[in-house]
Amino acid sequence: TEPLFTPAKAGAIEADNRIVMAPLTRNRADDDTGEVGDMHVDYYRQRAGAGIIITEATQISPEGKGYIQTPGIHTPGQAAAWRRVTDAVHEAGGKIVLQLWHVGRISHTSLQPNGQQPVAPSATNAGVKTFTANGFEATSDPRALELVEIPRLIADFANAAKLAKDAGFDGVEVHGANGYLLDQFLKTGSNYRTDGYGGPVENRAKLLLEVLEAVTRIWGGDRVGLRLSPFSPANGSSDDNPQETFEYVIKELNRFGLAYLHMIEGATGGSRDLEEGQSIDKLRALFDGPYMANNGYDRAMSLEAVKNGHADFIAIGRPFIANPDLVERYRQDLPIAEGDQKTYYGGGREGYTDYPAYSKEAAE
Ligand SMILES: C=C(C(=O)O)c1ccccc1
């Protein structure tokens, strides 16, 4: 058997195969309650063939929300709604972890409690757009978090991690990528703080490490993953020296005994090319635990990357939209269906739960 289809452990999480369903925002949660519903139960159950499912990004607090209709994990009602999803995935023999998300400055006042400003390490607008009830809108000017607010922010991550445990997940993934709050603190293009959380990389990495401390205390390191995007410009993120920044961060991760490191290799959903002096392999070599590679992997690349030892797991996103049985299709080398981009974000069951598993008839 191809190593890609053999069982593996991501810390304490036992996976039937090495193919992971990557987080995919689909904007179909109830916008008022932040709760998932019946169609999420079907959507995730249909995809339980993945070795591990990572849920769509899920905000840890009202302040951590940055788009319409993204789900939350900060109220008992949201946890109860997610419990229906995890029960269904487990019944179908799958494993599922929840991605803990705080958007930071990638938000809009209309999405914030009391129409307040989004929060960030510094009062610098990302200069990108987000989706609100009025469609695509420029992100609002954020305010800089006060030093005294940091403990409450860490407590919000801990509260969400606890609720995710109550909801029956097999683990959680901390979202440290794609220009959201934790990535905003890590990178020099968004963190201009002059206190202990800004300036040298040791300071810029402090919040991420304190969040990991809090979340692993609840879950144990072996059920906590972390997603990073060192070289991605997503959501207006940038760093003067990402290779240096992330070599430091990854070395610091090893003390937590994490379930896995989920690495976006290159630009999120885009080019895998790196600049002179940048090396994914160097970063990968610094991490002691299971390595989950992401960004543009197709069947051939996935087979190769696991076989040659580059990765223990391959996280694949968009192909899972229209191929609920992607693992089976890769196993048998069957045709891969294309998803309809018009129904990627927002809407109902169309383009969400109505993609069928492969069948000969449909293919003819
Ligand atoms: C959570 C996201 C990410 O990590 O990029 C996201 C958000 C909105 C649209 C696509 C992706």
XYZ file of C-alpha atoms and ligand atoms in Angstrom, residues 23-25 27 56-57 67 70 99 101 131 175 177-178 180 227 234-235 264 268 345, ligand 1:
32
model
C -9.972 24.179 7.057
C -12.471 25.694 4.592
C -14.557 28.750 5.423
C -20.056 31.039 5.618
C -13.602 25.632 9.069
C -12.077 28.441 11.140
C -16.852 37.540 8.253
C -18.733 32.011 10.367
C -9.726 25.270 14.249
C -9.692 31.420 15.236
C -17.401 39.924 3.613
C -4.983 29.227 13.746
C -1.658 31.687 9.894
C -3.035 33.794 7.061
C -5.145 36.746 11.425
C -1.243 26.232 11.531
C -2.625 36.474 2.900
C -4.773 39.280 4.333
C 1.073 26.448 4.423
C -2.091 30.521 0.731
C -18.926 31.086 0.323
C -10.177 31.407 7.579
C -9.683 31.665 6.369
C -8.213 31.478 6.119
O -7.523 30.939 6.994
O -7.767 31.910 5.043
C -10.561 32.155 5.266
C -11.521 33.134 5.532
C -12.359 33.565 4.496
C -12.246 33.039 3.210
C -11.277 32.071 2.957
C -10.429 31.631 3.982
